[in-house]
Coordinates of C-alpha atoms in Angstrom, one line a residue:
Chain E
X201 CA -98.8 -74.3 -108.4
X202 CA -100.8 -72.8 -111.3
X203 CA -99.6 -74.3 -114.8
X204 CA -100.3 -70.8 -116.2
X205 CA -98.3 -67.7 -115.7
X206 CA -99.7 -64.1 -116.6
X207 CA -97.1 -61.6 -117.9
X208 CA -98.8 -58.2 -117.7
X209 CA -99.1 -54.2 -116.7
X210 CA -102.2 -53.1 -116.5
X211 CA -101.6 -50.4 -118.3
X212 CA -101.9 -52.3 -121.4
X213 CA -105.2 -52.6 -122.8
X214 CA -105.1 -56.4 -123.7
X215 CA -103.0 -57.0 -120.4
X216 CA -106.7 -56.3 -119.0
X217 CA -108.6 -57.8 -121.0
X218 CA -106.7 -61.4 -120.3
X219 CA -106.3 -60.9 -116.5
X220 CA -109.9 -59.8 -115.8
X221 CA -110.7 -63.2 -118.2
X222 CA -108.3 -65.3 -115.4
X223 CA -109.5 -63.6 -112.6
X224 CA -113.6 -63.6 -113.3
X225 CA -113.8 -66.9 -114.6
X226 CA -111.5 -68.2 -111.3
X227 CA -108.5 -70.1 -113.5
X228 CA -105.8 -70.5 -111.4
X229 CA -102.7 -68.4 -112.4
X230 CA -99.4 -67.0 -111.0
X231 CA -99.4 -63.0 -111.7
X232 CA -96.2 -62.1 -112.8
X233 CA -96.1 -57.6 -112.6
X234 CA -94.3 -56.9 -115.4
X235 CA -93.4 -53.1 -116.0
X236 CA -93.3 -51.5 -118.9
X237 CA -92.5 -48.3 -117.9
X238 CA -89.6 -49.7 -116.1
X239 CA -88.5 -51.6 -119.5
X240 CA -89.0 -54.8 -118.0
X241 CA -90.3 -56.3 -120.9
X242 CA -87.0 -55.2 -122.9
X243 CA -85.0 -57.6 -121.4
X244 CA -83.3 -60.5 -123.2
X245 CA -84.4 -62.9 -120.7
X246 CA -88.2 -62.1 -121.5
X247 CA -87.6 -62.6 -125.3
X248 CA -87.9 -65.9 -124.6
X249 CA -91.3 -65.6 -123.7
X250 CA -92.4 -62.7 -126.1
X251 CA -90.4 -62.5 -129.2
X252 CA -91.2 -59.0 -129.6
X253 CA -91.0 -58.3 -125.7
X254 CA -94.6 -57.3 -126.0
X255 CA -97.2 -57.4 -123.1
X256 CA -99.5 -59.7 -122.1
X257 CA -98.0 -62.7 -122.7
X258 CA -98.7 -66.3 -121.4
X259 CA -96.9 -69.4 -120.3
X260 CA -98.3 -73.4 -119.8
X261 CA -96.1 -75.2 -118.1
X262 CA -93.8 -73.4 -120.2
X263 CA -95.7 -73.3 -123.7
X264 CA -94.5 -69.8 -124.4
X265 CA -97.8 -67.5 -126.3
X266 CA -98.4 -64.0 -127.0
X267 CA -101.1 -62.0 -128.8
X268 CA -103.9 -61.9 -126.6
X269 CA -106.7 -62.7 -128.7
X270 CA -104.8 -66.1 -129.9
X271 CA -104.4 -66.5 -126.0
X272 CA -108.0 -66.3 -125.5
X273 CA -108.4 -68.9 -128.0
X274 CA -106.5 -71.5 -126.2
X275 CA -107.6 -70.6 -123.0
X276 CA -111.6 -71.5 -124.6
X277 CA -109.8 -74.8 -125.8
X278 CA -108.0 -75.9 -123.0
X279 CA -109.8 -74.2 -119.7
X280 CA -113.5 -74.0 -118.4
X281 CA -115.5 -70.7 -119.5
X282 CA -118.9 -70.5 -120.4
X283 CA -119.9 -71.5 -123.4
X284 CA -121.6 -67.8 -124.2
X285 CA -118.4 -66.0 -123.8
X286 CA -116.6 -67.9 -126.8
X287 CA -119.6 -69.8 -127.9
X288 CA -118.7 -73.3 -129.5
X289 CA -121.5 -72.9 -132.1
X290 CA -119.8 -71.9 -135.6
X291 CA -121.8 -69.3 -136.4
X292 CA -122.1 -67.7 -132.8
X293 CA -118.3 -68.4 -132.5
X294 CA -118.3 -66.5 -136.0
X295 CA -119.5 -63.2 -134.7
X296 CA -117.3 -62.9 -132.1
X297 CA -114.2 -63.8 -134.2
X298 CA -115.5 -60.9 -136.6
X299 CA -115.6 -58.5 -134.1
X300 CA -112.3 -59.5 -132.7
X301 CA -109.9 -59.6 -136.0
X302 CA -112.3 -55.7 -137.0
X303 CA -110.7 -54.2 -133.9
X304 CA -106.9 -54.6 -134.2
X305 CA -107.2 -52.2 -136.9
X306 CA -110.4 -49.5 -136.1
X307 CA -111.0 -49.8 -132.0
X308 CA -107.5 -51.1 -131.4
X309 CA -105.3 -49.0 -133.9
X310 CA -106.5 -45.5 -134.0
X311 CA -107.5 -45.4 -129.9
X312 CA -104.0 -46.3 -129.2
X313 CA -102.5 -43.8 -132.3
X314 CA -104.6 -41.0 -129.7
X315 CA -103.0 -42.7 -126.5
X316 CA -99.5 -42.5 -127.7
X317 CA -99.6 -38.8 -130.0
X318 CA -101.3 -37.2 -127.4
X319 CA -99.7 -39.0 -123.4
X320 CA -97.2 -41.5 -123.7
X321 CA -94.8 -39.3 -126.3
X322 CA -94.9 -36.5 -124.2
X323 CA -95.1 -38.0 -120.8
X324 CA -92.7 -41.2 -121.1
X325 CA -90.5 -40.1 -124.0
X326 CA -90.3 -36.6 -123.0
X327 CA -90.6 -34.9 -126.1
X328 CA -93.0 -31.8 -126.6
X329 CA -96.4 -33.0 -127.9
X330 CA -97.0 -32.1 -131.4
X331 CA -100.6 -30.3 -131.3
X332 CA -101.6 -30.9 -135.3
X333 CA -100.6 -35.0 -134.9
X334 CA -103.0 -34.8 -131.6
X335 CA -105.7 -33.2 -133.7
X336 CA -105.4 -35.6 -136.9
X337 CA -105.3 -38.8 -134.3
X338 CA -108.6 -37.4 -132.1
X339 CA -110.4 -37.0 -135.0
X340 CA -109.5 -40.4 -136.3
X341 CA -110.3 -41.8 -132.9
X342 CA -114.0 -40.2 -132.8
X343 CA -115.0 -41.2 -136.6
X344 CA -113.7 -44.8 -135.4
X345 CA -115.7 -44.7 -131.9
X346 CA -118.8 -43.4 -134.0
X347 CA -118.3 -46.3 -136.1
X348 CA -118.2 -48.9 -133.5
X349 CA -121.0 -47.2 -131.9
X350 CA -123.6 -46.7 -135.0
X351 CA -122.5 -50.2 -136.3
X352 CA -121.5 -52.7 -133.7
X353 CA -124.0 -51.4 -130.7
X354 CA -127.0 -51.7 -132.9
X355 CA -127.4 -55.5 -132.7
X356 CA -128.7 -55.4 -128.8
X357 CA -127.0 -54.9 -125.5
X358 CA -123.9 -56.8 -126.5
X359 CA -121.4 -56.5 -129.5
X360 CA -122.8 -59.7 -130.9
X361 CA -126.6 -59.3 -129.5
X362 CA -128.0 -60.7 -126.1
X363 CA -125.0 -62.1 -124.5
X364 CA -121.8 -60.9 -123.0
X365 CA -118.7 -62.1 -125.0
X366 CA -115.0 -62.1 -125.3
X367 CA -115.8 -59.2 -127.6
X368 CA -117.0 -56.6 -125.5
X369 CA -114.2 -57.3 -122.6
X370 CA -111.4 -56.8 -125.2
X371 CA -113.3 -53.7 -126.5
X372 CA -114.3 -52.0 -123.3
X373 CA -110.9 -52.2 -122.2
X374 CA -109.6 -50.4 -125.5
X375 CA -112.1 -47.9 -124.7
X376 CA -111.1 -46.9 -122.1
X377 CA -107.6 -46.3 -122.3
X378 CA -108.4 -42.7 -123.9
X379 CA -109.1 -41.4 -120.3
X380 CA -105.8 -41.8 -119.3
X381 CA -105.5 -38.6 -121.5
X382 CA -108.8 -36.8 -121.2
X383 CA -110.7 -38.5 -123.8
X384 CA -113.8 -40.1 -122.4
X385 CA -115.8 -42.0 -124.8
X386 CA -118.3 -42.6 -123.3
X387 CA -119.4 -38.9 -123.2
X388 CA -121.5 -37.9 -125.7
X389 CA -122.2 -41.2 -126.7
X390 CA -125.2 -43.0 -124.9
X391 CA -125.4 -46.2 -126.5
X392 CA -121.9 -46.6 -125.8
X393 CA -122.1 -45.6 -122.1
X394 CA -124.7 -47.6 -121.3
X395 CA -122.7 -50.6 -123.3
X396 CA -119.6 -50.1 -120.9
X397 CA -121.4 -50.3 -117.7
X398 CA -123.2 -53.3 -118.7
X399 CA -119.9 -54.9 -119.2
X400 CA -118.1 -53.4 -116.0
X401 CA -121.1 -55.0 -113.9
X402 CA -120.4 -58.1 -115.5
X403 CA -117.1 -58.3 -114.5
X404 CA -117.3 -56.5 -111.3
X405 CA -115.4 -56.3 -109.0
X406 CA -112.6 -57.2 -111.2
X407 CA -113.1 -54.6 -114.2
X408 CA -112.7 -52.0 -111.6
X409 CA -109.5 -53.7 -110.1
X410 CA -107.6 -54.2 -113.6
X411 CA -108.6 -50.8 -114.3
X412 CA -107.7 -48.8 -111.0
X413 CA -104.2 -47.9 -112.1
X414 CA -105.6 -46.1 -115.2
X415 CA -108.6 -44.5 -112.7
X416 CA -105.7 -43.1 -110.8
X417 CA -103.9 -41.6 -114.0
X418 CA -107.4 -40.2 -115.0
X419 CA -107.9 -38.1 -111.4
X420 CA -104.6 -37.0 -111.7
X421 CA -104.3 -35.3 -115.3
X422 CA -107.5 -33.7 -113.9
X423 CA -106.2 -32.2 -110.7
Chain D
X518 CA -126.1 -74.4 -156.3
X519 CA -123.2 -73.8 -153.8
X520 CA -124.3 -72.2 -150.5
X521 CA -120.5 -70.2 -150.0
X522 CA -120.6 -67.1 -152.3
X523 CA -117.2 -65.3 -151.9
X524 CA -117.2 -61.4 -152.9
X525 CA -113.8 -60.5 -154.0
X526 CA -111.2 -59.0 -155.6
X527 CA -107.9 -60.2 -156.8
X528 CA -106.1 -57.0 -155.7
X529 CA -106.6 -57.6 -152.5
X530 CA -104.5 -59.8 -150.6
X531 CA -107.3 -61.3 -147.8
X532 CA -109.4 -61.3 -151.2
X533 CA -106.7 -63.5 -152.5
X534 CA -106.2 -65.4 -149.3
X535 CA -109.6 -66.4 -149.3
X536 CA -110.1 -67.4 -152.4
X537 CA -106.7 -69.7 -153.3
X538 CA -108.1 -71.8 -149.8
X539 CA -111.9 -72.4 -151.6
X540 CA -110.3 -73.0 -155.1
X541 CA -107.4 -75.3 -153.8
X542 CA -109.5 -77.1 -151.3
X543 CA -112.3 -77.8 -153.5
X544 CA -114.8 -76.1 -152.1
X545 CA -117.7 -75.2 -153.9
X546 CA -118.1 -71.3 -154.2
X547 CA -119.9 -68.9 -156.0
X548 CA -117.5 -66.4 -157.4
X549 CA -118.8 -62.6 -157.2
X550 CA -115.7 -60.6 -158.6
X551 CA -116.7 -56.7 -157.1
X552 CA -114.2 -54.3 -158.4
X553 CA -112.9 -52.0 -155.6
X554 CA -111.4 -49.3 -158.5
X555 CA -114.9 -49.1 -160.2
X556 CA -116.4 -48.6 -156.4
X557 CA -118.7 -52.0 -156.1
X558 CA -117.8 -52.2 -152.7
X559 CA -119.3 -48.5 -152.1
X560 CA -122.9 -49.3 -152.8
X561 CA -125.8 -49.2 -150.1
X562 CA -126.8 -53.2 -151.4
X563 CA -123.0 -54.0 -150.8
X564 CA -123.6 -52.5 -146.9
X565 CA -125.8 -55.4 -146.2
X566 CA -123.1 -57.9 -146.7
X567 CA -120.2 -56.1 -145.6
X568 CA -121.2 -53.3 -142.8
X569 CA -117.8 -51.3 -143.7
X570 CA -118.2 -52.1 -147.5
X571 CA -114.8 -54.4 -146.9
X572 CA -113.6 -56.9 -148.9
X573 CA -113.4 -59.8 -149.1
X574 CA -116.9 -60.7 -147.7
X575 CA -118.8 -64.4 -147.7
X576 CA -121.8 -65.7 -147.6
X577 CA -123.1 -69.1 -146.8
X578 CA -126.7 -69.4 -147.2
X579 CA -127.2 -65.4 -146.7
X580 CA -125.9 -65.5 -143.5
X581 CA -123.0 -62.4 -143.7
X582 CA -119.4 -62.3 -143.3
X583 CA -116.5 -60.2 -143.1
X584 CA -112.8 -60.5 -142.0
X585 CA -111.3 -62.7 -143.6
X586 CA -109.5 -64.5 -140.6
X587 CA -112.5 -65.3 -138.8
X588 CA -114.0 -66.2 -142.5
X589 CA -110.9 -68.5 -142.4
X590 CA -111.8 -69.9 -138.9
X591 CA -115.4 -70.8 -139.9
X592 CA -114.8 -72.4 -143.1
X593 CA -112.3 -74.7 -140.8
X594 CA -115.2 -75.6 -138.8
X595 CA -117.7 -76.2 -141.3
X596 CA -116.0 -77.4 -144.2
X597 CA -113.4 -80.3 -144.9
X598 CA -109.8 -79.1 -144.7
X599 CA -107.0 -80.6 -143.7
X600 CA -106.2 -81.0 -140.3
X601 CA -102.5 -79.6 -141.1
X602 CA -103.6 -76.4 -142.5
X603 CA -105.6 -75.3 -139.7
X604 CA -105.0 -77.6 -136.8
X605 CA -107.6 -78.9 -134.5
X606 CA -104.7 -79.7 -131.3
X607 CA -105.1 -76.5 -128.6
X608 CA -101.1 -75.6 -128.7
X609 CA -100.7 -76.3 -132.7
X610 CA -104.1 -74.2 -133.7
X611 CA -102.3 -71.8 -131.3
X612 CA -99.2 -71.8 -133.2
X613 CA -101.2 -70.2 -136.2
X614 CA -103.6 -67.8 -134.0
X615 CA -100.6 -66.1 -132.9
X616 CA -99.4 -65.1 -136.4
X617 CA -102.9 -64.4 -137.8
X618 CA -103.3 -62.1 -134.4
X619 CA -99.7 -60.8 -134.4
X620 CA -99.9 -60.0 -138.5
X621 CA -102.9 -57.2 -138.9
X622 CA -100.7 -53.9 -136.7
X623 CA -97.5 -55.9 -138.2
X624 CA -97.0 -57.6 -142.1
X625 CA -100.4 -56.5 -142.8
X626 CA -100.3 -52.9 -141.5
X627 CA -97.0 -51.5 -142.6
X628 CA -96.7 -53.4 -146.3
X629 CA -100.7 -51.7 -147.0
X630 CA -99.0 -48.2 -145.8
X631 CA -96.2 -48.3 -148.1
X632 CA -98.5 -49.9 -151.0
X633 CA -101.3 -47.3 -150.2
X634 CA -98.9 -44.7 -150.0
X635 CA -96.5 -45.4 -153.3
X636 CA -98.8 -46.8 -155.5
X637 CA -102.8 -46.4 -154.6
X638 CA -102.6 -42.5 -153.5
X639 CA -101.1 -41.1 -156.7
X640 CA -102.4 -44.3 -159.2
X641 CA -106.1 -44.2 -157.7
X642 CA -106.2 -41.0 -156.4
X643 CA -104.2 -39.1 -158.5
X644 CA -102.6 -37.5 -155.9
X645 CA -98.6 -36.0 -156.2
X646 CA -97.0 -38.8 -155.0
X647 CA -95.5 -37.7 -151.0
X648 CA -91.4 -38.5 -151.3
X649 CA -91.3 -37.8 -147.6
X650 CA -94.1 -40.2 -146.6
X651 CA -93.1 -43.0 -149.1
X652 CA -89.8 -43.3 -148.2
X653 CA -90.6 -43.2 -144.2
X654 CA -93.3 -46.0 -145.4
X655 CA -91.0 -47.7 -147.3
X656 CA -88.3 -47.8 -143.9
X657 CA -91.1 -48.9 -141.6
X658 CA -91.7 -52.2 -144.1
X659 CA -88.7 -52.8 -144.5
X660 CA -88.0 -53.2 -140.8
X661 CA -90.9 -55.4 -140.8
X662 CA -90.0 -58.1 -143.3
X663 CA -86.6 -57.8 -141.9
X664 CA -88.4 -59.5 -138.3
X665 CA -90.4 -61.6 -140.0
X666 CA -87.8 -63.3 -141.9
X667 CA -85.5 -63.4 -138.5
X668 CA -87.9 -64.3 -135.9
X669 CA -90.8 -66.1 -137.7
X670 CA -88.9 -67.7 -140.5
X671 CA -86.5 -68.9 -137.9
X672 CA -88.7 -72.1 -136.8
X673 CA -88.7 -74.4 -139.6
X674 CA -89.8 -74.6 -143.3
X675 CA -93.0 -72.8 -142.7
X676 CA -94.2 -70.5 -140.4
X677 CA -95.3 -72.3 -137.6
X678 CA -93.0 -75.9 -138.3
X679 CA -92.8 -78.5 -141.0
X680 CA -96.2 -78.4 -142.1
X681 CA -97.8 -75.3 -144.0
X682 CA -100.5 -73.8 -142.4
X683 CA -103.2 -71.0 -142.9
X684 CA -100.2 -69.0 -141.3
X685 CA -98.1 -69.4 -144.5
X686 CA -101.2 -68.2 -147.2
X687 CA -102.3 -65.1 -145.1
X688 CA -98.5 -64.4 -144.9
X689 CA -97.5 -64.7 -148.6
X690 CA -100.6 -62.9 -150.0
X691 CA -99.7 -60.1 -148.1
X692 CA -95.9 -59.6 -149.1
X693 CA -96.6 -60.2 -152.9
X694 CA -98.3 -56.9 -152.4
X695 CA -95.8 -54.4 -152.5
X696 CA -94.4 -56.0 -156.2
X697 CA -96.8 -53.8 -157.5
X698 CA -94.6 -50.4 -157.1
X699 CA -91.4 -52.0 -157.8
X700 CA -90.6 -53.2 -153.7
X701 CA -90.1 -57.0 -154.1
X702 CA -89.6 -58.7 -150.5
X703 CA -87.8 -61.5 -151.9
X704 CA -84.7 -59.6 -153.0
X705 CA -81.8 -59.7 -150.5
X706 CA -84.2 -61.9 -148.5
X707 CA -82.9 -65.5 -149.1
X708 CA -85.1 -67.4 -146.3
X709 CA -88.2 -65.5 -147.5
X710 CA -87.6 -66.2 -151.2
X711 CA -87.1 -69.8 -150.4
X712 CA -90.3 -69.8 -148.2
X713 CA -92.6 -68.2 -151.0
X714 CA -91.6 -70.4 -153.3
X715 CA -92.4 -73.3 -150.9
X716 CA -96.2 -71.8 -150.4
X717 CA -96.4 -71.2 -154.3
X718 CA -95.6 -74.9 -154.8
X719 CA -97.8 -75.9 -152.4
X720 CA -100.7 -73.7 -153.9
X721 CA -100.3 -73.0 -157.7
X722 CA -101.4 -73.4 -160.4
X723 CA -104.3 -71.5 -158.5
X724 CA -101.9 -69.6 -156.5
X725 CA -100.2 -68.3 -159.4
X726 CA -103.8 -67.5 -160.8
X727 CA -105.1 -65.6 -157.7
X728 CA -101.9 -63.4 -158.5
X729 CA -102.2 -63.2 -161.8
X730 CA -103.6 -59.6 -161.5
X731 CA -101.2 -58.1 -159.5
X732 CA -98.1 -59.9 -161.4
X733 CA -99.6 -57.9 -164.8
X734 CA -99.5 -54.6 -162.9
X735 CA -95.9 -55.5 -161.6
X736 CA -94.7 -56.1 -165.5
X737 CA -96.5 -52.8 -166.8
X738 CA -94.8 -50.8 -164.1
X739 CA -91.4 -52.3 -165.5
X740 CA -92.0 -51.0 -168.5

């Protein structure tokens, strides 16, 4: 039996990001679905595992961890991924780290602000959308995405120049997320397109299997 | 000459962070003090070190750096600190990743919206000051030092255990912050105001030095 256990809905942006890491790089693991729209991470029982019952969270051999970019961390320590993808040099390292403690609040914060104002208010708590919080939190969301695309996409193909990182899989699957809602990043924005499906054929056919559910969520609000 | 130069500025609490570990360490460092109010960050020159005119910002030997958690991560790899503060075992560096990940949409976030929102808007920007959106500000931080003294003061002494960590210093820097409009954490917080006292201890006299600043401002506002 796998030593590691994967709490996750692939709904969740970092829920992704660490399941298409498991999956790609073959480290064994025992998938454990965990719902958030059915409020199974609200559960006393799974405070024991995440002390704020937020997804994804981890177990070894019942080493309790959450906060997926800490996670990732161990997971370079402890298991067998390529050196490039969390390089071991300090300065290569460096640039990855940079890019990952940027996000949680730019990439992370204000496409997730859009997510919530604009589909998971209305559509999971049921209350009428309010159209001028929409507005102020799209805006917010394109001056970030600009940002991230004028800034962090100038240094070559990949957030930190020629190779793929743990950077660009945690921030392509932020990026996406706006779809669920009819946002698509990537339109408009040709760096940043052309970014994302670099990454997606890196992590093929996996990206595409994490992301299905949100695929399916995408054709629907457009039917 | 010392190859670390550390851009900075005492009101701000990564600034802080950042420089209390170089002093207290003995690490050599080339102070540049850049004033946010008089706009030092804001200039093109500044771009080149910090791409978001951020502080705080290093550099070692001209190579550039921002965020200061990934700053923190680098100087642990490069420079001599003690294997307690940022540990080198996988599950025990862990321990402090998951508060430095779980702290920026969390401690960081909601004690920089009440401080931005009470003190900076109408002090900086001179702005009427919003009653509605400083006390919804003020209930959101509350709420959050509330769960940080249950859940992550719960373990021990420190943050993470018996030893303080890099955890502790990130933590404490941040909730000085909102002494500055007359919000002190400490009050009616007994295992918090027991715990910063512990870091001070641990830290001063530079810790008290790095807050010098901000400890002036909280005086004047008495008045």
């Amino acid at each position: 039996m796998a030593s590691l256990k994967l709490y996750y809905d692939l709904m969740s942006q970092p829920s992704r990001s660490l399941f298409i890491l498991l999956k790609h790089y073959n480290i064994p693991f025992q998938p454990v679905l965990t719902s958030i729209g059915k409020g199974e991470n609200t559960t006393e029982e799974f405070r024991k595992i995440s002390k704020f019952q937020k997804l994804p969270a981890v177990e070894d051999n019942g080493f309790p961890m959450t906060e997926s970019i800490a996670i990732l961390r161990y997971l370079a320590r402890t298991q067998n991924l390529p050196e490039s993808f969390y390089p071991k040099d300090a300065k290569e390292q460096f640039k990855v780290d940079e890019y990952l403690e940027w996000q949680h609040q730019n990439i992370r914060y204000f496409l997730s602000m859009y997510f919530f104002t604009k589909w998971l208010i209305p559509n999971r708590f049921k209350k009428p959308p309010n159209e001028r919080a929409i507005a102020s939190a799209e805006q917010q969301m394109i001056d970030c995405l600009n940002g991230f695309e004028t800034v962090w996409l100038a240094k070559g193909p990949f957030l930190t120049g020629n190779d793929i990182t743990a950077a660009d899989l945690w921030a392509a699957c932020e990026i996406e997320q706006p779809r669920i809602c009819g946002y698509d990043p990537r339109e408009g924005r040709p760096a940043l397109k052309a970014w994302i499906e670099r990454v997606k054929k890196n992590f093929n056919p996996t990206y595409d299997k994490a992301h299905g559910p949100l695929y399916k969520v995408e054709q629907m609000s457009k039917k």
